[in-house]
mmCIF file of C-alpha atoms and ligand atoms in Angstrom:
data_model
loop_
_atom_site.group_PDB
_atom_site.id
_atom_site.type_symbol
_atom_site.label_atom_id
_atom_site.label_comp_id
_atom_site.label_asym_id
_atom_site.label_seq_id
_atom_site.Cartn_x
_atom_site.Cartn_y
_atom_site.Cartn_z
ATOM 1 C CA UNK A 196 18.480 -18.989 -36.825
ATOM 2 C CA UNK A 197 21.340 -19.585 -34.363
ATOM 3 C CA UNK A 198 20.990 -22.380 -31.800
ATOM 4 C CA UNK A 199 20.896 -21.031 -28.271
ATOM 5 C CA UNK A 200 23.381 -22.412 -25.726
ATOM 6 C CA UNK A 201 21.804 -22.975 -22.348
ATOM 7 C CA UNK A 202 23.513 -21.390 -19.334
ATOM 8 C CA UNK A 203 22.805 -23.627 -16.328
ATOM 9 C CA UNK A 204 21.839 -21.983 -13.051
ATOM 10 C CA UNK A 205 24.175 -24.057 -10.887
ATOM 11 C CA UNK A 206 27.335 -23.033 -12.771
ATOM 12 C CA UNK A 207 26.251 -19.476 -13.604
ATOM 13 C CA UNK A 208 28.550 -16.677 -12.420
ATOM 14 C CA UNK A 209 25.867 -14.052 -11.878
ATOM 15 C CA UNK A 210 28.150 -11.029 -11.460
ATOM 16 C CA UNK A 211 30.022 -11.887 -14.668
ATOM 17 C CA UNK A 212 26.710 -12.446 -16.448
ATOM 18 C CA UNK A 213 25.350 -9.068 -15.318
ATOM 19 C CA UNK A 214 28.543 -7.285 -16.371
ATOM 20 C CA UNK A 215 28.601 -8.993 -19.772
ATOM 21 C CA UNK A 216 24.936 -8.422 -20.563
ATOM 22 C CA UNK A 217 25.023 -4.784 -19.439
ATOM 23 C CA UNK A 218 28.045 -4.235 -21.722
ATOM 24 C CA UNK A 219 26.263 -5.948 -24.632
ATOM 25 C CA UNK A 220 23.135 -3.827 -24.156
ATOM 26 C CA UNK A 221 25.204 -0.622 -23.938
ATOM 27 C CA UNK A 222 27.114 -1.540 -27.122
ATOM 28 C CA UNK A 223 23.949 -2.425 -29.068
ATOM 29 C CA UNK A 224 21.954 0.651 -28.102
ATOM 30 C CA UNK A 225 24.922 3.024 -28.449
ATOM 31 C CA UNK A 226 23.844 6.550 -27.530
ATOM 32 C CA UNK A 227 20.207 5.835 -28.416
ATOM 33 C CA UNK A 228 17.168 5.158 -26.295
ATOM 34 C CA UNK A 229 15.626 1.784 -25.444
ATOM 35 C CA UNK A 230 12.358 0.936 -23.834
ATOM 36 C CA UNK A 231 11.040 -2.009 -21.894
ATOM 37 C CA UNK A 232 7.840 -3.203 -20.338
ATOM 38 C CA UNK A 233 7.966 -4.221 -16.718
ATOM 39 C CA UNK A 234 5.302 -6.655 -15.540
ATOM 40 C CA UNK A 235 6.868 -7.293 -12.140
ATOM 41 C CA UNK A 236 7.652 -10.903 -12.994
ATOM 42 C CA UNK A 237 11.192 -12.051 -12.310
ATOM 43 C CA UNK A 238 12.123 -12.033 -16.028
ATOM 44 C CA UNK A 239 11.052 -8.481 -16.858
ATOM 45 C CA UNK A 240 12.350 -7.253 -13.489
ATOM 46 C CA UNK A 241 15.816 -8.734 -14.119
ATOM 47 C CA UNK A 242 15.868 -7.180 -17.595
ATOM 48 C CA UNK A 243 14.870 -3.810 -16.143
ATOM 49 C CA UNK A 244 17.830 -3.932 -13.745
ATOM 50 C CA UNK A 245 20.283 -5.000 -16.487
ATOM 51 C CA UNK A 246 18.951 -2.278 -18.788
ATOM 52 C CA UNK A 247 19.207 0.447 -16.164
ATOM 53 C CA UNK A 248 22.720 -0.668 -15.297
ATOM 54 C CA UNK A 249 23.626 -0.397 -18.984
ATOM 55 C CA UNK A 250 21.696 2.703 -20.027
ATOM 56 C CA UNK A 251 20.539 4.591 -16.921
ATOM 57 C CA UNK A 252 17.771 7.023 -17.774
ATOM 58 C CA UNK A 253 18.102 6.192 -21.504
ATOM 59 C CA UNK A 254 16.036 3.113 -20.747
ATOM 60 C CA UNK A 255 12.368 4.090 -20.464
ATOM 61 C CA UNK A 256 10.488 1.517 -18.404
ATOM 62 C CA UNK A 257 6.719 1.215 -18.660
ATOM 63 C CA UNK A 258 4.162 -0.860 -16.811
ATOM 64 C CA UNK A 259 1.380 -1.585 -19.287
ATOM 65 C CA UNK A 260 -1.894 -1.796 -17.407
ATOM 66 C CA UNK A 261 -3.693 -4.225 -19.688
ATOM 67 C CA UNK A 262 -6.632 -4.691 -17.300
ATOM 68 C CA UNK A 263 -5.781 -8.386 -16.859
ATOM 69 C CA UNK A 264 -3.223 -8.152 -14.046
ATOM 70 C CA UNK A 265 -3.772 -9.268 -10.469
ATOM 71 C CA UNK A 266 -5.175 -7.178 -7.596
ATOM 72 C CA UNK A 267 -3.248 -3.895 -7.049
ATOM 73 C CA UNK A 268 -0.370 -5.231 -9.143
ATOM 74 C CA UNK A 269 0.492 -2.092 -11.168
ATOM 75 C CA UNK A 270 1.001 0.204 -8.175
ATOM 76 C CA UNK A 271 2.793 -2.424 -6.058
ATOM 77 C CA UNK A 272 5.387 -3.022 -8.748
ATOM 78 C CA UNK A 273 5.935 0.657 -9.480
ATOM 79 C CA UNK A 274 6.524 1.256 -5.752
ATOM 80 C CA UNK A 275 9.083 -1.574 -5.453
ATOM 81 C CA UNK A 276 11.114 -0.142 -8.352
ATOM 82 C CA UNK A 277 10.794 3.403 -7.033
ATOM 83 C CA UNK A 278 12.583 2.154 -3.907
ATOM 84 C CA UNK A 279 15.381 0.881 -6.158
ATOM 85 C CA UNK A 280 15.683 4.252 -7.877
ATOM 86 C CA UNK A 281 14.053 3.084 -11.122
ATOM 87 C CA UNK A 282 11.275 5.225 -12.519
ATOM 88 C CA UNK A 283 8.385 3.282 -14.053
ATOM 89 C CA UNK A 284 5.486 4.879 -15.877
ATOM 90 C CA UNK A 285 2.062 3.196 -15.866
ATOM 91 C CA UNK A 286 0.278 3.201 -19.233
ATOM 92 C CA UNK A 287 -3.467 2.652 -19.057
ATOM 93 C CA UNK A 288 -4.300 0.376 -21.997
ATOM 94 C CA UNK A 289 -7.187 -1.574 -20.474
ATOM 95 C CA UNK A 290 -9.768 -0.650 -23.114
ATOM 96 C CA UNK A 291 -7.463 -1.578 -25.991
ATOM 97 C CA UNK A 292 -6.823 -5.074 -24.599
ATOM 98 C CA UNK A 293 -10.459 -5.837 -23.792
ATOM 99 C CA UNK A 294 -11.525 -4.620 -27.230
ATOM 100 C CA UNK A 295 -8.906 -6.839 -28.899
ATOM 101 C CA UNK A 296 -9.933 -9.949 -26.942
ATOM 102 C CA UNK A 297 -13.663 -9.403 -27.293
ATOM 103 C CA UNK A 298 -15.522 -12.548 -28.352
ATOM 104 C CA UNK A 299 -12.365 -14.655 -28.866
ATOM 105 C CA UNK A 300 -12.751 -18.208 -27.516
ATOM 106 C CA UNK A 301 -9.760 -19.984 -29.048
ATOM 107 C CA UNK A 302 -6.712 -20.080 -26.707
ATOM 108 C CA UNK A 303 -4.094 -19.384 -29.364
ATOM 109 C CA UNK A 304 -6.122 -16.584 -30.962
ATOM 110 C CA UNK A 305 -6.573 -15.069 -27.526
ATOM 111 C CA UNK A 306 -2.818 -15.163 -26.960
ATOM 112 C CA UNK A 307 -2.279 -13.671 -30.394
ATOM 113 C CA UNK A 308 -4.713 -10.814 -29.635
ATOM 114 C CA UNK A 309 -2.796 -9.995 -26.441
ATOM 115 C CA UNK A 310 0.511 -10.184 -28.335
ATOM 116 C CA UNK A 311 -0.592 -7.928 -31.176
ATOM 117 C CA UNK A 312 -2.180 -5.368 -28.857
ATOM 118 C CA UNK A 313 0.899 -5.306 -26.665
ATOM 119 C CA UNK A 314 3.590 -5.145 -29.338
ATOM 120 C CA UNK A 315 1.855 -3.340 -32.153
ATOM 121 C CA UNK A 316 -0.764 -1.009 -30.707
ATOM 122 C CA UNK A 317 0.567 -0.111 -27.285
ATOM 123 C CA UNK A 318 4.309 -0.578 -27.701
ATOM 124 C CA UNK A 319 4.333 0.606 -31.286
ATOM 125 C CA UNK A 320 2.892 3.920 -30.050
ATOM 126 C CA UNK A 321 5.327 4.163 -27.154
ATOM 127 C CA UNK A 322 8.302 3.442 -29.373
ATOM 128 C CA UNK A 323 7.200 6.194 -31.752
ATOM 129 C CA UNK A 324 6.664 8.750 -29.017
ATOM 130 C CA UNK A 325 9.885 7.876 -27.137
ATOM 131 C CA UNK A 326 12.136 7.722 -30.207
ATOM 132 C CA UNK A 327 13.441 4.305 -29.077
ATOM 133 C CA UNK A 328 14.816 1.851 -31.608
ATOM 134 C CA UNK A 329 15.213 -1.038 -29.209
ATOM 135 C CA UNK A 330 12.927 -2.993 -26.972
ATOM 136 C CA UNK A 331 14.508 -4.945 -24.122
ATOM 137 C CA UNK A 332 12.609 -8.012 -23.103
ATOM 138 C CA UNK A 333 12.870 -10.970 -20.770
ATOM 139 C CA UNK A 334 12.348 -13.942 -23.088
ATOM 140 C CA UNK A 335 13.842 -17.084 -21.523
ATOM 141 C CA UNK A 336 14.856 -20.401 -23.031
ATOM 142 C CA UNK A 337 11.697 -22.237 -21.903
ATOM 143 C CA UNK A 338 9.544 -19.676 -23.774
ATOM 144 C CA UNK A 339 11.526 -20.378 -26.932
ATOM 145 C CA UNK A 340 11.442 -24.176 -26.516
ATOM 146 C CA UNK A 341 7.709 -24.407 -26.003
ATOM 147 C CA UNK A 342 6.868 -21.987 -28.772
ATOM 148 C CA UNK A 343 9.136 -23.665 -31.299
ATOM 149 C CA UNK A 344 7.757 -27.085 -30.294
ATOM 150 C CA UNK A 345 4.284 -25.690 -31.026
ATOM 151 C CA UNK A 346 3.037 -26.465 -27.511
ATOM 152 C CA UNK A 347 1.990 -22.992 -26.514
ATOM 153 C CA UNK A 348 2.644 -19.717 -28.286
ATOM 154 C CA UNK A 349 4.534 -17.645 -25.704
ATOM 155 C CA UNK A 350 3.629 -14.061 -26.324
ATOM 156 C CA UNK A 351 7.205 -12.819 -26.439
ATOM 157 C CA UNK A 352 8.854 -15.125 -28.977
ATOM 158 C CA UNK A 353 9.376 -13.831 -32.524
ATOM 159 C CA UNK A 354 12.745 -14.498 -34.113
ATOM 160 C CA UNK A 355 12.533 -18.235 -33.518
ATOM 161 C CA UNK A 356 9.203 -18.248 -35.343
ATOM 162 C CA UNK A 357 10.713 -16.427 -38.303
ATOM 163 C CA UNK A 358 9.103 -13.085 -37.371
ATOM 164 C CA UNK A 359 11.335 -10.039 -37.828
ATOM 165 C CA UNK A 360 10.253 -7.560 -35.125
ATOM 166 C CA UNK A 361 11.815 -4.691 -37.081
ATOM 167 C CA UNK A 362 9.540 -5.459 -40.008
ATOM 168 C CA UNK A 363 6.477 -6.435 -37.978
ATOM 169 C CA UNK A 364 6.567 -3.731 -35.308
ATOM 170 C CA UNK A 365 9.224 -1.182 -36.311
ATOM 171 C CA UNK A 366 11.827 -1.853 -33.621
ATOM 172 C CA UNK A 367 14.558 -4.334 -32.672
ATOM 173 C CA UNK A 368 14.329 -6.647 -29.693
ATOM 174 C CA UNK A 369 17.188 -7.346 -27.266
ATOM 175 C CA UNK A 370 16.821 -10.519 -25.161
ATOM 176 C CA UNK A 371 19.581 -10.719 -22.536
ATOM 177 C CA UNK A 372 18.040 -13.693 -20.654
ATOM 178 C CA UNK A 373 17.382 -15.980 -23.582
ATOM 179 C CA UNK A 374 20.030 -18.553 -22.568
ATOM 180 C CA UNK A 375 18.649 -18.921 -19.053
ATOM 181 C CA UNK A 376 15.825 -20.859 -17.489
ATOM 182 C CA UNK A 377 13.758 -19.611 -14.569
ATOM 183 C CA UNK A 378 16.189 -20.822 -11.880
ATOM 184 C CA UNK A 379 19.059 -18.939 -13.570
ATOM 185 C CA UNK A 380 16.977 -15.774 -13.903
ATOM 186 C CA UNK A 381 16.153 -15.869 -10.189
ATOM 187 C CA UNK A 382 19.882 -15.990 -9.358
ATOM 188 C CA UNK A 383 20.584 -13.061 -11.676
ATOM 189 C CA UNK A 384 17.670 -11.066 -10.234
ATOM 190 C CA UNK A 385 18.946 -11.574 -6.678
ATOM 191 C CA UNK A 386 22.488 -10.635 -7.685
ATOM 192 C CA UNK A 387 21.165 -7.503 -9.410
ATOM 193 C CA UNK A 388 19.776 -6.255 -6.090
ATOM 194 C CA UNK A 389 16.081 -7.036 -6.485
ATOM 195 C CA UNK A 390 14.150 -7.864 -3.295
ATOM 196 C CA UNK A 391 13.061 -11.439 -2.543
ATOM 197 C CA UNK A 392 9.419 -10.575 -3.263
ATOM 198 C CA UNK A 393 10.595 -10.183 -6.873
ATOM 199 C CA UNK A 394 13.388 -12.754 -7.311
ATOM 200 C CA UNK A 395 11.295 -15.472 -5.710
ATOM 201 C CA UNK A 396 8.070 -14.259 -7.270
ATOM 202 C CA UNK A 397 5.786 -16.895 -8.666
ATOM 203 C CA UNK A 398 5.772 -17.008 -12.460
ATOM 204 C CA UNK A 399 2.817 -15.262 -14.059
ATOM 205 C CA UNK A 400 2.085 -15.569 -17.779
ATOM 206 C CA UNK A 401 2.333 -12.745 -20.316
ATOM 207 C CA UNK A 402 -1.355 -13.086 -21.263
ATOM 208 C CA UNK A 403 -1.970 -12.665 -17.516
ATOM 209 C CA UNK A 404 -5.444 -13.510 -16.200
ATOM 210 C CA UNK A 405 -6.683 -13.947 -19.786
ATOM 211 C CA UNK A 406 -4.797 -17.274 -19.695
ATOM 212 C CA UNK A 407 -7.004 -18.260 -16.760
ATOM 213 C CA UNK A 408 -10.399 -17.564 -18.275
ATOM 214 C CA UNK A 409 -11.590 -20.404 -20.476
ATOM 215 C CA UNK A 410 -13.559 -19.009 -23.393
ATOM 216 C CA UNK A 411 -14.024 -15.329 -24.201
ATOM 217 C CA UNK A 412 -12.606 -12.677 -21.900
ATOM 218 C CA UNK A 413 -14.689 -9.848 -20.448
ATOM 219 C CA UNK A 414 -13.925 -7.339 -17.671
ATOM 220 C CA UNK A 415 -16.548 -9.113 -15.517
ATOM 221 C CA UNK A 416 -14.918 -12.547 -15.903
ATOM 222 C CA UNK A 417 -11.493 -11.046 -15.214
ATOM 223 C CA UNK A 418 -12.852 -9.500 -11.987
ATOM 224 C CA UNK A 419 -14.032 -12.972 -10.885
ATOM 225 C CA UNK A 420 -10.786 -14.753 -11.676
ATOM 226 C CA UNK A 421 -8.793 -11.862 -10.139
ATOM 227 C CA UNK A 422 -10.627 -12.276 -6.837
ATOM 228 C CA UNK A 423 -10.236 -16.087 -6.920
ATOM 229 C CA UNK A 424 -6.508 -15.619 -7.708
ATOM 230 C CA UNK A 425 -6.067 -13.287 -4.778
ATOM 231 C CA UNK A 426 -7.703 -15.774 -2.368
ATOM 232 C CA UNK A 427 -5.724 -18.693 -3.824
ATOM 233 C CA UNK A 428 -2.372 -16.913 -3.667
ATOM 234 C CA UNK A 429 -2.935 -15.647 -0.136
ATOM 235 C CA UNK A 430 -3.907 -19.116 1.115
ATOM 236 C CA UNK A 431 -1.292 -21.158 -0.762
ATOM 237 C CA UNK A 432 1.675 -18.751 -0.821
ATOM 238 C CA UNK A 433 3.262 -20.332 2.253
ATOM 239 C CA UNK A 434 3.212 -23.864 0.741
ATOM 240 C CA UNK A 435 6.448 -23.321 -1.183
ATOM 241 C CA UNK A 436 4.888 -24.352 -4.491
ATOM 242 C CA UNK A 437 6.413 -23.278 -7.809
ATOM 243 C CA UNK A 438 3.130 -21.694 -8.884
ATOM 244 C CA UNK A 439 -0.533 -21.665 -7.906
ATOM 245 C CA UNK A 440 -3.505 -20.335 -9.814
ATOM 246 C CA UNK A 441 -7.273 -20.129 -10.108
ATOM 247 C CA UNK A 442 -9.028 -20.731 -13.426
ATOM 248 C CA UNK A 443 -12.545 -19.679 -14.365
ATOM 249 C CA UNK A 444 -14.295 -22.335 -16.413
ATOM 250 C CA UNK A 445 -16.631 -21.551 -19.247
ATOM 251 C CA UNK A 446 -19.289 -24.130 -18.409
ATOM 252 C CA UNK A 447 -21.678 -23.496 -15.586
ATOM 253 C CA UNK A 448 -22.941 -26.206 -13.253
ATOM 254 C CA UNK A 449 -26.058 -26.526 -11.160
ATOM 255 C CA UNK A 450 -25.644 -25.561 -7.554
ATOM 256 C CA UNK A 451 -27.957 -24.240 -4.851
ATOM 257 C CA UNK A 452 -27.940 -21.104 -2.808
ATOM 258 C CA UNK A 453 -30.470 -20.066 -0.161
ATOM 259 C CA UNK A 454 -32.673 -23.031 -1.093
ATOM 260 C CA UNK A 455 -32.771 -21.957 -4.762
ATOM 261 C CA UNK A 456 -31.258 -23.558 -7.841
ATOM 262 C CA UNK A 457 -28.215 -21.558 -8.929
ATOM 263 C CA UNK A 458 -26.617 -22.329 -12.294
ATOM 264 C CA UNK A 459 -23.246 -21.114 -11.136
ATOM 265 C CA UNK A 460 -19.550 -20.714 -11.888
ATOM 266 C CA UNK A 461 -16.753 -23.260 -11.612
ATOM 267 C CA UNK A 462 -13.298 -22.372 -10.369
ATOM 268 C CA UNK A 463 -10.424 -24.808 -10.852
ATOM 269 C CA UNK A 464 -7.372 -24.513 -8.605
ATOM 270 C CA UNK A 465 -3.944 -25.625 -9.787
ATOM 271 C CA UNK A 466 -0.868 -25.684 -7.583
ATOM 272 C CA UNK A 467 2.399 -26.950 -9.065
ATOM 273 C CA UNK A 468 5.692 -28.369 -7.892
ATOM 274 C CA UNK A 469 8.334 -27.800 -10.548
ATOM 275 C CA UNK A 470 11.954 -26.768 -11.006
ATOM 276 C CA UNK A 471 11.893 -25.108 -14.399
ATOM 277 C CA UNK A 472 8.270 -25.364 -15.644
ATOM 278 C CA UNK A 473 9.164 -28.003 -18.221
ATOM 279 C CA UNK A 474 7.650 -30.739 -16.073
ATOM 280 C CA UNK A 475 5.368 -30.234 -13.101
ATOM 281 C CA UNK A 476 3.361 -32.245 -10.617
ATOM 282 C CA UNK A 477 0.418 -31.099 -8.516
ATOM 283 C CA UNK A 478 1.394 -30.121 -4.959
ATOM 284 C CA UNK A 479 0.048 -32.592 -2.412
ATOM 285 C CA UNK A 480 -2.149 -30.210 -0.446
ATOM 286 C CA UNK A 481 -3.870 -31.557 2.644
ATOM 287 C CA UNK A 482 -7.616 -32.029 2.708
ATOM 288 C CA UNK A 483 -7.885 -29.283 5.373
ATOM 289 C CA UNK A 484 -6.096 -26.783 3.144
ATOM 290 C CA UNK A 485 -8.269 -27.671 0.153
ATOM 291 C CA UNK A 486 -11.410 -27.437 2.270
ATOM 292 C CA UNK A 487 -10.506 -23.996 3.636
ATOM 293 C CA UNK A 488 -9.612 -22.769 0.167
ATOM 294 C CA UNK A 489 -12.896 -23.957 -1.303
ATOM 295 C CA UNK A 490 -14.878 -22.347 1.537
ATOM 296 C CA UNK A 491 -13.064 -19.001 1.117
ATOM 297 C CA UNK A 492 -13.527 -18.959 -2.656
ATOM 298 C CA UNK A 493 -17.231 -19.748 -2.381
ATOM 299 C CA UNK A 494 -17.640 -17.068 0.286
ATOM 300 C CA UNK A 495 -15.553 -14.342 -1.412
ATOM 301 C CA UNK A 496 -16.102 -14.878 -5.122
ATOM 302 C CA UNK A 497 -19.651 -14.114 -6.230
ATOM 303 C CA UNK A 498 -21.505 -16.787 -8.188
ATOM 304 C CA UNK A 499 -19.125 -19.723 -7.624
ATOM 305 C CA UNK A 500 -20.813 -23.057 -6.832
ATOM 306 C CA UNK A 501 -17.987 -25.478 -7.713
ATOM 307 C CA UNK A 502 -14.290 -25.567 -6.765
ATOM 308 C CA UNK A 503 -12.033 -28.331 -8.093
ATOM 309 C CA UNK A 504 -8.342 -29.170 -7.650
ATOM 310 C CA UNK A 505 -6.329 -30.371 -10.648
ATOM 311 C CA UNK A 506 -4.412 -33.616 -10.042
ATOM 312 C CA UNK A 507 -2.915 -34.188 -13.508
ATOM 313 C CA UNK A 508 0.808 -33.641 -14.095
ATOM 314 C CA UNK A 509 2.598 -31.766 -16.890
ATOM 315 C CA UNK A 510 2.883 -33.468 -19.349
ATOM 316 C CA UNK A 511 0.275 -34.120 -20.636
ATOM 317 C CA UNK A 512 -1.246 -31.101 -18.839
ATOM 318 C CA UNK A 513 0.344 -27.696 -19.261
ATOM 319 C CA UNK A 514 0.533 -25.430 -16.234
ATOM 320 C CA UNK A 515 -1.801 -22.711 -17.478
ATOM 321 C CA UNK A 516 -5.225 -23.731 -18.752
ATOM 322 C CA UNK A 517 -5.134 -21.630 -21.928
HETATM 323 P P1 LIG B 175 2.680 -23.831 -19.484
HETATM 324 O O1 LIG B 175 1.235 -23.453 -19.345
HETATM 325 O O2 LIG B 175 3.213 -23.628 -20.860
HETATM 326 O O3 LIG B 175 3.461 -22.818 -18.550
HETATM 327 O O4 LIG B 175 2.976 -25.199 -18.956
HETATM 328 C C1 LIG B 175 4.818 -22.939 -18.233
HETATM 329 C C2 LIG B 175 5.212 -21.705 -17.459
HETATM 330 O O5 LIG B 175 5.213 -20.566 -18.339
HETATM 331 C C3 LIG B 175 4.263 -19.606 -17.901
HETATM 332 N N1 LIG B 175 3.605 -19.104 -19.111
HETATM 333 C C4 LIG B 175 3.951 -17.984 -19.741
HETATM 334 N N2 LIG B 175 4.884 -17.061 -19.450
HETATM 335 N N3 LIG B 175 4.260 -15.828 -21.367
HETATM 336 C C5 LIG B 175 5.020 -15.972 -20.261
HETATM 337 O O6 LIG B 175 5.856 -15.111 -19.990
HETATM 338 C C6 LIG B 175 3.296 -16.706 -21.731
HETATM 339 O O7 LIG B 175 2.619 -16.547 -22.734
HETATM 340 C C7 LIG B 175 3.146 -17.838 -20.865
HETATM 341 N N4 LIG B 175 2.328 -18.909 -20.896
HETATM 342 C C8 LIG B 175 2.639 -19.672 -19.817
HETATM 343 C C9 LIG B 175 3.322 -20.328 -16.971
HETATM 344 O O8 LIG B 175 2.723 -19.441 -16.044
HETATM 345 C C10 LIG B 175 4.243 -21.354 -16.347
HETATM 346 O O9 LIG B 175 4.999 -20.804 -15.288
#
């Protein structure tokens, strides 16, 4: 396995990088077809732009609706890319993902279920039907580092774990961003013409809201954490944090509602200051902000009786809870 050389954001020549990577993709794919999955995150969005620059309509871009994305996310992303002249097809795979995650409590097994469903079941099918031999994806250096270090299995890392995607899934993977960290990808995304809502978009993990449900994942729990996420993002978006999130805990706690005991849900809020996600500290939110957030979550998210704010840094915490 070759060692990857990091390309630092501050010295990166984005136009050169885009030209080089587009040429590499074009040379690798030849006159064939490639496919990629767009999640709307800055990594997959940058890859989509590089791929379309290299291959035009020979890159088929899909948004996989896995049922664990945020509110209205699939349509919003498809519309943004439509405005850029890039056609994106939504694939409804909700049932497959929920079936694969059913009853799984362990964080790494949960991640593995999302990975296998994504790459084998859903993508495997798409590759077959599209005739593509290549999958373009937005793996970045931090994904590789953390996976290889055994901290957290990022869902998109294979080669560095000794997995041959050709053998495992039947197609090759091209990773044009693998020498960059998040700050470098944002520069490339801006230079590639993506709007600020994308190039400055908060990171969101591959296992999506499943990474924010502790314990087994069900459509009902996802609906709760989706609503809490929407409230949290809308109230904290203007704080300039690297990332903010709501997590649904597995344990219930005693609360009271309308004079009655209510053994209710706990939501944990995390809001992070970070440059590249390798280290992070909790954002110092004011008491007023925390109070308003708690009140809105309790009002808008059914069944919640406890809202907490995480004050531990990474390390030893990680940013996501799962
Ligand atoms: P952790 O939780 O490892 O998160 O401290 C660091 C950053 O990576 C994001 N993250 C992921 N991104 N696939 C991704 O593409 C994943 O499986 C994944 N897990 C975590 C996380 O949101 C944070 O920005």
